[in-house]
PDB file of N, CA and C in Angstrom:
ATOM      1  N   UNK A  77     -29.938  -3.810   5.570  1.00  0.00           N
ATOM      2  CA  UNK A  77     -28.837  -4.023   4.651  1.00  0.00           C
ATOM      3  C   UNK A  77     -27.681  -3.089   5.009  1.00  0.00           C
ATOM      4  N   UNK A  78     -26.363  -3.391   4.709  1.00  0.00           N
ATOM      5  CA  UNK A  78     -25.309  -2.406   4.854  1.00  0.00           C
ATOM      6  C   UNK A  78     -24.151  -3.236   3.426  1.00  0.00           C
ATOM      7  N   UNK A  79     -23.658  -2.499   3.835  1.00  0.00           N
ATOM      8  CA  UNK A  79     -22.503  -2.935   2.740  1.00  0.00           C
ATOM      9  C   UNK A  79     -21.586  -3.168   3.181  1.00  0.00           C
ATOM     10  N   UNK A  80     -20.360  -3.942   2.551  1.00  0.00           N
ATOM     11  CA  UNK A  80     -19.087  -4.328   3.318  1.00  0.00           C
ATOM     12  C   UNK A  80     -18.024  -4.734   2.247  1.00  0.00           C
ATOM     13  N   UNK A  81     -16.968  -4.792   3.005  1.00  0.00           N
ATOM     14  CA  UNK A  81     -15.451  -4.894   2.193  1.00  0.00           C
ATOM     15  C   UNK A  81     -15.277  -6.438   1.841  1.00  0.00           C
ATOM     16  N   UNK A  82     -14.884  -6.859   0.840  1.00  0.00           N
ATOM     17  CA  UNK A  82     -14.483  -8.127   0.653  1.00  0.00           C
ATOM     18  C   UNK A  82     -13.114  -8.246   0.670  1.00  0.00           C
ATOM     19  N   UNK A  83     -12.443  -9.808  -0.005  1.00  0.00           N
ATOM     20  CA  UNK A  83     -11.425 -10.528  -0.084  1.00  0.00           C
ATOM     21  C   UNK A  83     -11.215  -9.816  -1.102  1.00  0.00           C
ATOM     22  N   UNK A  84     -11.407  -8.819  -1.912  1.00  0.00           N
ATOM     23  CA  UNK A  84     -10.478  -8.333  -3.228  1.00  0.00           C
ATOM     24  C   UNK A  84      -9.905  -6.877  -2.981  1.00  0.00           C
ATOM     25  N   UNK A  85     -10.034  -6.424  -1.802  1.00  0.00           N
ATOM     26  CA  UNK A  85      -9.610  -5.125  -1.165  1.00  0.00           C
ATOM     27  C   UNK A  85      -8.334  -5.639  -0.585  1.00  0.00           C
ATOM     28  N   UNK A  86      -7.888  -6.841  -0.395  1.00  0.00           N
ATOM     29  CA  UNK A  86      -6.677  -7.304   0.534  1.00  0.00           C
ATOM     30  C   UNK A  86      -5.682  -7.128  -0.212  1.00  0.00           C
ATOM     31  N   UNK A  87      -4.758  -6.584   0.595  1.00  0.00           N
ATOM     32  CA  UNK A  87      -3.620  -6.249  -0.889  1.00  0.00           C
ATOM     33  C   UNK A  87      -3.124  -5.051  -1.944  1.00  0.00           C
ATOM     34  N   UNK A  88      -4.665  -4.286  -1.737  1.00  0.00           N
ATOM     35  CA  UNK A  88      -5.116  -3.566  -2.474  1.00  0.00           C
ATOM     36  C   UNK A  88      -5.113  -1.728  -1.936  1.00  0.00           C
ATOM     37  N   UNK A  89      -5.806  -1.866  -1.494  1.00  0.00           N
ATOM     38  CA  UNK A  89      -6.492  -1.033   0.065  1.00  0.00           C
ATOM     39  C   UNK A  89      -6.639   0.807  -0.911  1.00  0.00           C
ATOM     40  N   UNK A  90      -7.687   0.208  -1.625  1.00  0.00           N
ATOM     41  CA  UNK A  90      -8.039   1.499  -2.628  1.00  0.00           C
ATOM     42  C   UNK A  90      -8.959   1.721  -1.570  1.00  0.00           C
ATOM     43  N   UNK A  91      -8.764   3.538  -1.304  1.00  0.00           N
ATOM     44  CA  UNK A  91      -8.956   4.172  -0.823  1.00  0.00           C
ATOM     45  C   UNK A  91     -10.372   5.033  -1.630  1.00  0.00           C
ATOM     46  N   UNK A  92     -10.529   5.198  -2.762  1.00  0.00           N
ATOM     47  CA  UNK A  92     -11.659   6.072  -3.037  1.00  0.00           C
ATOM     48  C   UNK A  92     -13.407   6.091  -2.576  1.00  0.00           C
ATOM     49  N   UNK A  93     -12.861   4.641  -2.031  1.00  0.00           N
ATOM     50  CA  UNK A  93     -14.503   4.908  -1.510  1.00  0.00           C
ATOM     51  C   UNK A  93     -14.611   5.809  -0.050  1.00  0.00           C
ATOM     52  N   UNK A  94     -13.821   5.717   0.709  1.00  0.00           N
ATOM     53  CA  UNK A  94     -13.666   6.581   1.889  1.00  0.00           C
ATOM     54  C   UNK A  94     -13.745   8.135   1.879  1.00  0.00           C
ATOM     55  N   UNK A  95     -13.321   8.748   0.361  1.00  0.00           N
ATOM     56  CA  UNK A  95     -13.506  10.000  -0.158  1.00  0.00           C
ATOM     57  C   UNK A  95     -15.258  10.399  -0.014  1.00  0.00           C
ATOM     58  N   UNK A  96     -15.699   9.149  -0.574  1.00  0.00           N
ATOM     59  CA  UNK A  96     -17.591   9.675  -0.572  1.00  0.00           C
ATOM     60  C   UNK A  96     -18.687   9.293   0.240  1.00  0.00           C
ATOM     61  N   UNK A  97     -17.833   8.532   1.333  1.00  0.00           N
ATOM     62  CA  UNK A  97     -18.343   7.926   2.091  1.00  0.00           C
ATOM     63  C   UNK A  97     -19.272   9.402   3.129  1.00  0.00           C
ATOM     64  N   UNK A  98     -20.295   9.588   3.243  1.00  0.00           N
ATOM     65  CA  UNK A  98     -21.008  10.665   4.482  1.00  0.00           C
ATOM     66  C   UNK A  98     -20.870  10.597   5.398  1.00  0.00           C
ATOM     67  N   UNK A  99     -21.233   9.077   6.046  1.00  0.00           N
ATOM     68  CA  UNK A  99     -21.315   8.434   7.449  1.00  0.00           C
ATOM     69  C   UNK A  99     -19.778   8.695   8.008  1.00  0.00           C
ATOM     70  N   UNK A 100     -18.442   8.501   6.922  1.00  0.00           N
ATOM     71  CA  UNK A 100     -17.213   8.142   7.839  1.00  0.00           C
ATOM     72  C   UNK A 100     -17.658   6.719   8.597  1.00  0.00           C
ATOM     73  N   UNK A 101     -17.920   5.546   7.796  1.00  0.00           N
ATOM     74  CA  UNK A 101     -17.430   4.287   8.061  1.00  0.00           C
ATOM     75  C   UNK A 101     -16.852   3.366   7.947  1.00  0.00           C
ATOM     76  N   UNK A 102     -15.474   3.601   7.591  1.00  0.00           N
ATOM     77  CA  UNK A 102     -14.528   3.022   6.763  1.00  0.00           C
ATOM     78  C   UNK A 102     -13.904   3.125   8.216  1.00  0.00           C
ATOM     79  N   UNK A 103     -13.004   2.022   8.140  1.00  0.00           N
ATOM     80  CA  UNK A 103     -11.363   1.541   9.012  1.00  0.00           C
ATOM     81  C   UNK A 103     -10.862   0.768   8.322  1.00  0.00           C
ATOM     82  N   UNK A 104      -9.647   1.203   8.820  1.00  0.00           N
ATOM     83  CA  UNK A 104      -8.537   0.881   8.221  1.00  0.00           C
ATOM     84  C   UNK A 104      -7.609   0.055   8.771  1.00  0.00           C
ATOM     85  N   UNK A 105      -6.991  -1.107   8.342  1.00  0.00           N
ATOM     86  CA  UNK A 105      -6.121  -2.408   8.504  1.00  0.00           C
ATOM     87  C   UNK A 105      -5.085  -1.748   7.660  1.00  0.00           C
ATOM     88  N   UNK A 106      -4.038  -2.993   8.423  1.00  0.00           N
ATOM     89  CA  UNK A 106      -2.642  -2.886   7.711  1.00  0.00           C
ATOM     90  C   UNK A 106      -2.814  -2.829   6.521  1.00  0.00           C
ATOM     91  N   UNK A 107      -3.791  -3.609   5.465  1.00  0.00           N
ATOM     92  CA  UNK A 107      -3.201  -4.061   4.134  1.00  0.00           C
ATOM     93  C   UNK A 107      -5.316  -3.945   3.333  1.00  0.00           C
ATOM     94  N   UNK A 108      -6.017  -3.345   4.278  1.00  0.00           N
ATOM     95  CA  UNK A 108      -7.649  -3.965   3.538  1.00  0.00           C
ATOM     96  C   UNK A 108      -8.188  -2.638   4.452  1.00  0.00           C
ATOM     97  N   UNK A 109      -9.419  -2.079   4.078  1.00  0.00           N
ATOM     98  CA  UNK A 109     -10.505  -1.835   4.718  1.00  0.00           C
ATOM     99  C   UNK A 109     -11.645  -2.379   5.272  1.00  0.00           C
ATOM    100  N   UNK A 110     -12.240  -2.168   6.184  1.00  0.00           N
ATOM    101  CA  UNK A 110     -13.793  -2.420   6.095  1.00  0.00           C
ATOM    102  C   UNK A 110     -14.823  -1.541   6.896  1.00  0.00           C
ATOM    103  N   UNK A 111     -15.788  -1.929   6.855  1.00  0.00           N
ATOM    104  CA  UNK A 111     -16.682  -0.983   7.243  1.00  0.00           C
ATOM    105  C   UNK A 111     -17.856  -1.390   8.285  1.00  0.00           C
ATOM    106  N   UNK A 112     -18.023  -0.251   9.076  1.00  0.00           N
ATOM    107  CA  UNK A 112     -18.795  -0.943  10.208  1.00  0.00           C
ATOM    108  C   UNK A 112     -20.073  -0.928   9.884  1.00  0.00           C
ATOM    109  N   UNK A 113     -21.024  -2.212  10.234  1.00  0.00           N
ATOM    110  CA  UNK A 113     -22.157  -2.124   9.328  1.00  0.00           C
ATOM    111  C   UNK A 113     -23.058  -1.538  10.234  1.00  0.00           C
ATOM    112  N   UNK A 114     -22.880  -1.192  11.411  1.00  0.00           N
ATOM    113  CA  UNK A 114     -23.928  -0.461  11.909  1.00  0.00           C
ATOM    114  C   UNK A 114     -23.939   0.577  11.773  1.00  0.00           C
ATOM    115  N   UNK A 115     -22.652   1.610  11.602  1.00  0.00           N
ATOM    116  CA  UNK A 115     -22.619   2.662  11.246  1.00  0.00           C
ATOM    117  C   UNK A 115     -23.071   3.242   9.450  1.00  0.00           C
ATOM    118  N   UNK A 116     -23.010   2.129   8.768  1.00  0.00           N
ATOM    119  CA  UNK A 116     -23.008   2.329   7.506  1.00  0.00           C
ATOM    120  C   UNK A 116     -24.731   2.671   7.333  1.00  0.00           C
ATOM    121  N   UNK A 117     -24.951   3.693   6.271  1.00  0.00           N
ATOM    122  CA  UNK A 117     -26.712   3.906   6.345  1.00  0.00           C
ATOM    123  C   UNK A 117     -26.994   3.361   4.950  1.00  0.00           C
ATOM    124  N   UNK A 118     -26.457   2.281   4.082  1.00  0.00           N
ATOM    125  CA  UNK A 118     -27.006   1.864   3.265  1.00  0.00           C
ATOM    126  C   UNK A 118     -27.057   2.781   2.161  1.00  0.00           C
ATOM    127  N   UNK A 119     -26.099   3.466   1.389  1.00  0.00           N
ATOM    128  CA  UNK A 119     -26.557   4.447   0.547  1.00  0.00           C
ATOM    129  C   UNK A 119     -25.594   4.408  -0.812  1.00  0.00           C
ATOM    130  N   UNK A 120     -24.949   3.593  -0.852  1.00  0.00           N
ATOM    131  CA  UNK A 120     -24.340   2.566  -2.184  1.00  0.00           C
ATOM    132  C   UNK A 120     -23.612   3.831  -2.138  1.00  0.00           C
ATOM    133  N   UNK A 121     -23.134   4.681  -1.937  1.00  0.00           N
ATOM    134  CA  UNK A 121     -22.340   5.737  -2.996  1.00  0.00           C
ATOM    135  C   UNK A 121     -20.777   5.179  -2.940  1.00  0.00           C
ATOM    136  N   UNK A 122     -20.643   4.604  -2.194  1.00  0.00           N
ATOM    137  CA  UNK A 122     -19.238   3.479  -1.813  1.00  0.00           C
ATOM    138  C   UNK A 122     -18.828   2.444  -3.179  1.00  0.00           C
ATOM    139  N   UNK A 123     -19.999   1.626  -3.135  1.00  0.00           N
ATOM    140  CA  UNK A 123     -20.047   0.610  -4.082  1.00  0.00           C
ATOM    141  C   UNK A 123     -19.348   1.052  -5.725  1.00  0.00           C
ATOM    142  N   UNK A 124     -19.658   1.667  -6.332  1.00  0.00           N
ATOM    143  CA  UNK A 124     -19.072   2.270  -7.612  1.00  0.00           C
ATOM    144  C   UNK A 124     -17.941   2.420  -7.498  1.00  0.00           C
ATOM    145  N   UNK A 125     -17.646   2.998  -6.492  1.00  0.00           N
ATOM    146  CA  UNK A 125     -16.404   3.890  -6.640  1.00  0.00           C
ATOM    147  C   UNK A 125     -14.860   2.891  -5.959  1.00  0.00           C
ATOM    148  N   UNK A 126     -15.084   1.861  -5.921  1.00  0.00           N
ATOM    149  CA  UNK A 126     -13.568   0.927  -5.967  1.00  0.00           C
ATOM    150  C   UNK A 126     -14.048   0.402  -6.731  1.00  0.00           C
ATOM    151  N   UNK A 127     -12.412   0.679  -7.373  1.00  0.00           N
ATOM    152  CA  UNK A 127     -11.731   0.211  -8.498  1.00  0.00           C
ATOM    153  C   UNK A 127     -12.021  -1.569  -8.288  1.00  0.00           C
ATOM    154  N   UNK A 128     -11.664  -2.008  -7.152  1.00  0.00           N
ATOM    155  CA  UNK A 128     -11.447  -3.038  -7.381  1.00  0.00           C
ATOM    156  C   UNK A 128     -12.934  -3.868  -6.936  1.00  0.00           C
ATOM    157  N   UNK A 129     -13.283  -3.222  -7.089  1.00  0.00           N
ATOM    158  CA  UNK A 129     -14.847  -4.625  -6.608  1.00  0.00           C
ATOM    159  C   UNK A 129     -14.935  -5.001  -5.441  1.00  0.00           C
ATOM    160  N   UNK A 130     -14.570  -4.187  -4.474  1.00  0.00           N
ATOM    161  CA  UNK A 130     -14.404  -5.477  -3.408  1.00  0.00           C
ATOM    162  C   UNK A 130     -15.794  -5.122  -2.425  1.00  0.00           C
ATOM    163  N   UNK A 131     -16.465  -4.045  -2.825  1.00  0.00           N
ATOM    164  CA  UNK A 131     -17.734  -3.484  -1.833  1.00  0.00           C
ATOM    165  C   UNK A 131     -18.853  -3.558  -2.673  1.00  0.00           C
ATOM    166  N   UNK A 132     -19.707  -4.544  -1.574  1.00  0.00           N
ATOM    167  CA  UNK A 132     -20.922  -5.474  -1.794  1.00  0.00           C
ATOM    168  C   UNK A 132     -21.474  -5.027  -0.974  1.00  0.00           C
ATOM    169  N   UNK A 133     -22.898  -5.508  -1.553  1.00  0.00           N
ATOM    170  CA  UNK A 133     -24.152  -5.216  -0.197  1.00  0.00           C
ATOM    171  C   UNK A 133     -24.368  -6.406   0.284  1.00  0.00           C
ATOM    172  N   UNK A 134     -24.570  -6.795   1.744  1.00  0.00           N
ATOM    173  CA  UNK A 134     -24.264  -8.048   2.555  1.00  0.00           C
ATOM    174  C   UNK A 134     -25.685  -9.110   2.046  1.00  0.00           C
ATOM    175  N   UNK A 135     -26.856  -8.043   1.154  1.00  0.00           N
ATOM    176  CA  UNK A 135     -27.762  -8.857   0.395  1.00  0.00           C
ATOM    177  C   UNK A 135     -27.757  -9.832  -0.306  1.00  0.00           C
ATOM    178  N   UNK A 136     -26.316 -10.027  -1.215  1.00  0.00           N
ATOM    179  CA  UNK A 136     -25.365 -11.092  -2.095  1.00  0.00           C
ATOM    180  C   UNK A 136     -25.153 -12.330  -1.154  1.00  0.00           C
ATOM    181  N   UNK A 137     -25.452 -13.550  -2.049  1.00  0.00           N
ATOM    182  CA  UNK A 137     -24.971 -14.727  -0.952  1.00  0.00           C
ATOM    183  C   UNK A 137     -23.976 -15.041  -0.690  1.00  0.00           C
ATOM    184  N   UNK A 138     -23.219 -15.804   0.253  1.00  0.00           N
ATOM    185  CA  UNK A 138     -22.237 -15.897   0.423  1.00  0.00           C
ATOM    186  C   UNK A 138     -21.790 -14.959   1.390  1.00  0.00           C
ATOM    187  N   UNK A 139     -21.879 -14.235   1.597  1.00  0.00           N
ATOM    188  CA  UNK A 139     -20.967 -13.264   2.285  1.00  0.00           C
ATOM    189  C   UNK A 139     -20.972 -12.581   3.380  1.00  0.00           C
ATOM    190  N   UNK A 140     -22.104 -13.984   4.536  1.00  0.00           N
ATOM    191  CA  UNK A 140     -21.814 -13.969   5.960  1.00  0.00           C
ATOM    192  C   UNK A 140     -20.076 -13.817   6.047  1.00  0.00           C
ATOM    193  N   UNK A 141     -19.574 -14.613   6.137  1.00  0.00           N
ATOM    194  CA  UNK A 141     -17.801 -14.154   6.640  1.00  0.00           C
ATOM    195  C   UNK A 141     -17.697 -12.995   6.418  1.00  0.00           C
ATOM    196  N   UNK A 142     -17.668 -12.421   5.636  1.00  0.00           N
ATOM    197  CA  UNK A 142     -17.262 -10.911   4.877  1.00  0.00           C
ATOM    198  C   UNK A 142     -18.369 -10.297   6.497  1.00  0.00           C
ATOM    199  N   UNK A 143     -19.167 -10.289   6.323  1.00  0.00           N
ATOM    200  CA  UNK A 143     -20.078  -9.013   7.041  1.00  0.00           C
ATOM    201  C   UNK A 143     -19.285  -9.252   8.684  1.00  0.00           C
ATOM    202  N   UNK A 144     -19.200 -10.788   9.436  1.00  0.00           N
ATOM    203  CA  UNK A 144     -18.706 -10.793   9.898  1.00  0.00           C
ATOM    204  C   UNK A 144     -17.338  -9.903  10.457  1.00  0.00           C
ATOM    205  N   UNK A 145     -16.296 -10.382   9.432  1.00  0.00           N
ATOM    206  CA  UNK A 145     -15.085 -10.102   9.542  1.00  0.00           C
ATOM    207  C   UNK A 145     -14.723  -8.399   9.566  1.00  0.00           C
ATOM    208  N   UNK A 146     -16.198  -7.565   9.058  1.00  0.00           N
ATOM    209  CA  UNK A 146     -16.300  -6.132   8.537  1.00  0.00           C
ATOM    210  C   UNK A 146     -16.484  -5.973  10.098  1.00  0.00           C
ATOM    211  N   UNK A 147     -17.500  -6.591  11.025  1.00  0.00           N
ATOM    212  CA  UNK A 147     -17.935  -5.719  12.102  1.00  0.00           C
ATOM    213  C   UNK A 147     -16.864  -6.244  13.342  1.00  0.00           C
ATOM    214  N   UNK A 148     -16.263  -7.163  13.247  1.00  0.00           N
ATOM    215  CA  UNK A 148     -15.156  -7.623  14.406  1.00  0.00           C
ATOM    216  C   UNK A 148     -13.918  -6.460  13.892  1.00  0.00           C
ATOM    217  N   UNK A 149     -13.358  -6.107  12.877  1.00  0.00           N
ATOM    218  CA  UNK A 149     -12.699  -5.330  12.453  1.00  0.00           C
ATOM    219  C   UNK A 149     -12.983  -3.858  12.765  1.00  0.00           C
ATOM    220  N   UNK A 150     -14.085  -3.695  12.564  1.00  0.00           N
ATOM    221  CA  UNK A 150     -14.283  -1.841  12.503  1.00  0.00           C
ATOM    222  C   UNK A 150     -14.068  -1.909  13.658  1.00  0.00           C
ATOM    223  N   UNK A 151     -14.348  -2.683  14.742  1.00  0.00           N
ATOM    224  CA  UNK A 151     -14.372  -2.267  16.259  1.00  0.00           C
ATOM    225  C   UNK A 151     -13.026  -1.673  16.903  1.00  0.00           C
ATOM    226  N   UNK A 152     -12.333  -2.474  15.910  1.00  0.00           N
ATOM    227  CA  UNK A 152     -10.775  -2.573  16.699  1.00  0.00           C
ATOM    228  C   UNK A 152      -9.779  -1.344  15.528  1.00  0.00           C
ATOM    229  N   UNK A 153     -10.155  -1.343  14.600  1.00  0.00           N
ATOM    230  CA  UNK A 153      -9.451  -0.285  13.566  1.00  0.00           C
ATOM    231  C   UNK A 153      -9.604   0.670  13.888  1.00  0.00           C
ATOM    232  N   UNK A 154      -8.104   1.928  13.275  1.00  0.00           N
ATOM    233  CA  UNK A 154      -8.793   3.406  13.399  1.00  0.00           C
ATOM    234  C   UNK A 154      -9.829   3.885  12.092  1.00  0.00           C
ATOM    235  N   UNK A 155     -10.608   4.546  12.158  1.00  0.00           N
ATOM    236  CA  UNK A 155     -11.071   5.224  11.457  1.00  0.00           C
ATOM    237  C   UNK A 155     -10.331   6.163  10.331  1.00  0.00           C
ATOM    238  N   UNK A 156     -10.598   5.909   9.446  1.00  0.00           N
ATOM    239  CA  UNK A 156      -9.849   6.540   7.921  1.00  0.00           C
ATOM    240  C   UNK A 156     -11.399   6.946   7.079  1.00  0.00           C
ATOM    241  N   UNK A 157     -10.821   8.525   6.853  1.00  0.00           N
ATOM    242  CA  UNK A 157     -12.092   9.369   6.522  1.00  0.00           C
ATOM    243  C   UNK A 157     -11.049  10.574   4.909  1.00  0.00           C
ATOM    244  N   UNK A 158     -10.151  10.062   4.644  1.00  0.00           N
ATOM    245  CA  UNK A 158      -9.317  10.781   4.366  1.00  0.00           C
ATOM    246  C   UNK A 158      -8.678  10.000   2.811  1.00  0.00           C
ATOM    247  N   UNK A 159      -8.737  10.133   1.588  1.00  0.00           N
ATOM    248  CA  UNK A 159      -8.200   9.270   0.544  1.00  0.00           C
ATOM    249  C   UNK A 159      -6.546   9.187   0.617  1.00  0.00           C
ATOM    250  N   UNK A 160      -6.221   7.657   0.456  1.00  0.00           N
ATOM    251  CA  UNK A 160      -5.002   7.633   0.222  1.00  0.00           C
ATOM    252  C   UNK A 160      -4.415   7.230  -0.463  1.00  0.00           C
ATOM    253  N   UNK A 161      -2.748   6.733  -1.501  1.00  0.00           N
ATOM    254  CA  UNK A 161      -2.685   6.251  -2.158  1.00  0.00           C
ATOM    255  C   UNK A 161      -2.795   4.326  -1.860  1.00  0.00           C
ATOM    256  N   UNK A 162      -3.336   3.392  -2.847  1.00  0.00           N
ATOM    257  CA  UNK A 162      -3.293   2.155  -2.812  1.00  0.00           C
ATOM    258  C   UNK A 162      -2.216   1.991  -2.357  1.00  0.00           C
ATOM    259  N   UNK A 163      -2.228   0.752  -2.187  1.00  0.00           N
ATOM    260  CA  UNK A 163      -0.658  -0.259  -1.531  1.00  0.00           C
ATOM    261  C   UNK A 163      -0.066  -0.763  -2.944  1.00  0.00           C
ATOM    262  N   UNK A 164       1.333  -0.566  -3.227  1.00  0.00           N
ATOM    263  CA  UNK A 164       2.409  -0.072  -3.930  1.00  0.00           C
ATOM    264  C   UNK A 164       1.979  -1.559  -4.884  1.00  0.00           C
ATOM    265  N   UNK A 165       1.388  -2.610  -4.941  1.00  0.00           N
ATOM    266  CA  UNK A 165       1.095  -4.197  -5.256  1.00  0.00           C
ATOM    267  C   UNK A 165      -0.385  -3.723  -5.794  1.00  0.00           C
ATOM    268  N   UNK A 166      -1.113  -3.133  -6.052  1.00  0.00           N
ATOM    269  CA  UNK A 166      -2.626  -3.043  -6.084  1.00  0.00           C
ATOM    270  C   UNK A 166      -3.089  -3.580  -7.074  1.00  0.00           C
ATOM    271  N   UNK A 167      -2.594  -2.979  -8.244  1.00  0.00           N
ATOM    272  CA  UNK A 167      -3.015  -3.342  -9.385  1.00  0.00           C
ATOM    273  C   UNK A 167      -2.205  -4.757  -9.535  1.00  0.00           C
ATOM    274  N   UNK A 168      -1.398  -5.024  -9.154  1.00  0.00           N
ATOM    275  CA  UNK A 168      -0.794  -6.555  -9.650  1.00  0.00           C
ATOM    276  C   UNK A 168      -1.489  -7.748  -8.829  1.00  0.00           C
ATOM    277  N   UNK A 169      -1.780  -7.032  -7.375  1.00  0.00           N
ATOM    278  CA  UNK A 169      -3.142  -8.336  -6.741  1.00  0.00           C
ATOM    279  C   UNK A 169      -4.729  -8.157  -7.058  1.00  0.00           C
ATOM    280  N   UNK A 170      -4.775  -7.174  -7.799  1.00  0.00           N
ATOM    281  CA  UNK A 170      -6.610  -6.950  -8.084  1.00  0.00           C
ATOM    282  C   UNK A 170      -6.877  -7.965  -8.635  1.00  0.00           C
ATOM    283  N   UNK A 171      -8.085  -8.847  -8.271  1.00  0.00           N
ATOM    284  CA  UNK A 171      -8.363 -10.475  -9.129  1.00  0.00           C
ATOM    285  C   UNK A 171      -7.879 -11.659  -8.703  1.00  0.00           C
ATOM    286  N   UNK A 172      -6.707 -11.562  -7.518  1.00  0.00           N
ATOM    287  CA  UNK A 172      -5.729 -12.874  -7.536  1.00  0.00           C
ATOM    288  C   UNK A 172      -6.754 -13.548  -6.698  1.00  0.00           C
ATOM    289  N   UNK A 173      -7.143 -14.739  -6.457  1.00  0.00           N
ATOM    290  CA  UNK A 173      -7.846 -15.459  -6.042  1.00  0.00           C
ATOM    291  C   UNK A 173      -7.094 -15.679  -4.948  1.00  0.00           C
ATOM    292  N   UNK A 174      -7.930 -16.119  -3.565  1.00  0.00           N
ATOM    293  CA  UNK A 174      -7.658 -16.573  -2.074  1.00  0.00           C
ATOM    294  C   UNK A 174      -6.950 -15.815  -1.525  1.00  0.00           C
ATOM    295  N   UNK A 175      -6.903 -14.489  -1.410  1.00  0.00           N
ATOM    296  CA  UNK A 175      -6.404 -13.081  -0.500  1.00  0.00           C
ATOM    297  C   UNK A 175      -7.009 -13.670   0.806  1.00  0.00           C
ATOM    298  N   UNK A 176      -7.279 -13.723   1.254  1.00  0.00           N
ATOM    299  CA  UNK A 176      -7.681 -13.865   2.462  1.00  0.00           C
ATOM    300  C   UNK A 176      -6.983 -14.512   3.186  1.00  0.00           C
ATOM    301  N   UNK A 177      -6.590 -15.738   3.039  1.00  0.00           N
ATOM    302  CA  UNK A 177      -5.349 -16.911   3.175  1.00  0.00           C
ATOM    303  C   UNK A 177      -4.134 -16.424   2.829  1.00  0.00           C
ATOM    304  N   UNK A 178      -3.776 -15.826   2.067  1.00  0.00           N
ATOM    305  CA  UNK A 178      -2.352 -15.353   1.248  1.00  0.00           C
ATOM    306  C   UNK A 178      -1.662 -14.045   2.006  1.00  0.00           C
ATOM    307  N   UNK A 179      -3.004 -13.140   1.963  1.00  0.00           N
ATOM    308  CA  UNK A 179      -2.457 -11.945   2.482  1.00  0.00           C
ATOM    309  C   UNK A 179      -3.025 -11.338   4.116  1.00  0.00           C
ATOM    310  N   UNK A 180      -4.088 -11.590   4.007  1.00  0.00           N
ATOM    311  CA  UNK A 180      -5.060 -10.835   5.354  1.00  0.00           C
ATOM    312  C   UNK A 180      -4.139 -10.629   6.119  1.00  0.00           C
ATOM    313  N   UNK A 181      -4.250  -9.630   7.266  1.00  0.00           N
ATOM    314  CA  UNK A 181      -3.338  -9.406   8.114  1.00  0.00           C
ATOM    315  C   UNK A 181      -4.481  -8.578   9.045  1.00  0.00           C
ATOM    316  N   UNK A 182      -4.596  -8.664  10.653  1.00  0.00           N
ATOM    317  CA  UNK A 182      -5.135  -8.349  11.591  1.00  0.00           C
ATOM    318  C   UNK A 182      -4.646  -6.728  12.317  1.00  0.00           C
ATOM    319  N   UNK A 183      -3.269  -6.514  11.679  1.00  0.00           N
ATOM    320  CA  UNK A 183      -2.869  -5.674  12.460  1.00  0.00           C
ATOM    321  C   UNK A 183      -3.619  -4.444  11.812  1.00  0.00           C
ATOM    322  N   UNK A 184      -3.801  -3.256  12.618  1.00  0.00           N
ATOM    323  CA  UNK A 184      -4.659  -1.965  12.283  1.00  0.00           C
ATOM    324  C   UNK A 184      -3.655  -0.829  11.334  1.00  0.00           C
ATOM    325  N   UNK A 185      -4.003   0.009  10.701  1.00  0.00           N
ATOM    326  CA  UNK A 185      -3.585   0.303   9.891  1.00  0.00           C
ATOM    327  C   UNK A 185      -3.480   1.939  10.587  1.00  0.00           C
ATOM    328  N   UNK A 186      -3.435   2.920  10.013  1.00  0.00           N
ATOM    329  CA  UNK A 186      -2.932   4.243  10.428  1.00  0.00           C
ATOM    330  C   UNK A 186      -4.049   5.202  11.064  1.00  0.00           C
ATOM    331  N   UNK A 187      -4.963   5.272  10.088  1.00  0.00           N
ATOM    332  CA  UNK A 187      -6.313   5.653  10.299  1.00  0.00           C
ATOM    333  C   UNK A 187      -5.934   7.280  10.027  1.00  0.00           C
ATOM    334  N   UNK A 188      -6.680   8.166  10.196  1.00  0.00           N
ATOM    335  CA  UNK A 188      -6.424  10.135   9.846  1.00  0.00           C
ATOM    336  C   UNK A 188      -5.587  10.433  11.147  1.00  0.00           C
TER     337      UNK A 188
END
């Protein structure tokens, strides 16, 4: 099992789970996180701590794409180990249905 970033982090890009993260497996995109699932050791302390719901354990159905899209991503992102503020829209896209289509964006984000 590992855990991974969903479609409700897009837009969003709350940072507090990267604060408690041990491993440092978080990367960072223009506009989303995700996390590399091989690096990730399974230890939920991630999961609680966004605000916005968007980190699941890849155990939930549905959410081959998601685990997917987490490990083609971490490869190519920098690494972000460091809390930052959300994207300036966060709270007004938390919930909006079909982020993925609307917003996703490929390009890599800043990283530490």
């Amino acid at each position: 099992m590992t855990y991974i970033v969903t479609d409700n982090c897009i837009a969003c890009k709350y940072t507090d789970c990267v604060e408690v993260c041990p491993v440092d497996c978080f990367y960072e995109g223009e506009n989303m996180l995700v996390i590399h699932p091989d690096e990730c050791i399974d230890c939920g302390v991630c999961e609680p701590e966004c605000p916005a719901e968007a980190i699941k354990p890849d155990t939930e159905s549905g959410l081959d794409e998601w685990l997917e899209l987490n490990r083609k991503f971490s490869a190519s992102w920098p690494n972000l180990t460091e809390r930052r503020d959300p994207l300036p829209e966060a709270k007004e896209r938390d919930g909006e249905d079909g982020k993925l289509a609307k917003y996703f964006s490929e390009e890599p984000g800043e990283g530490d």
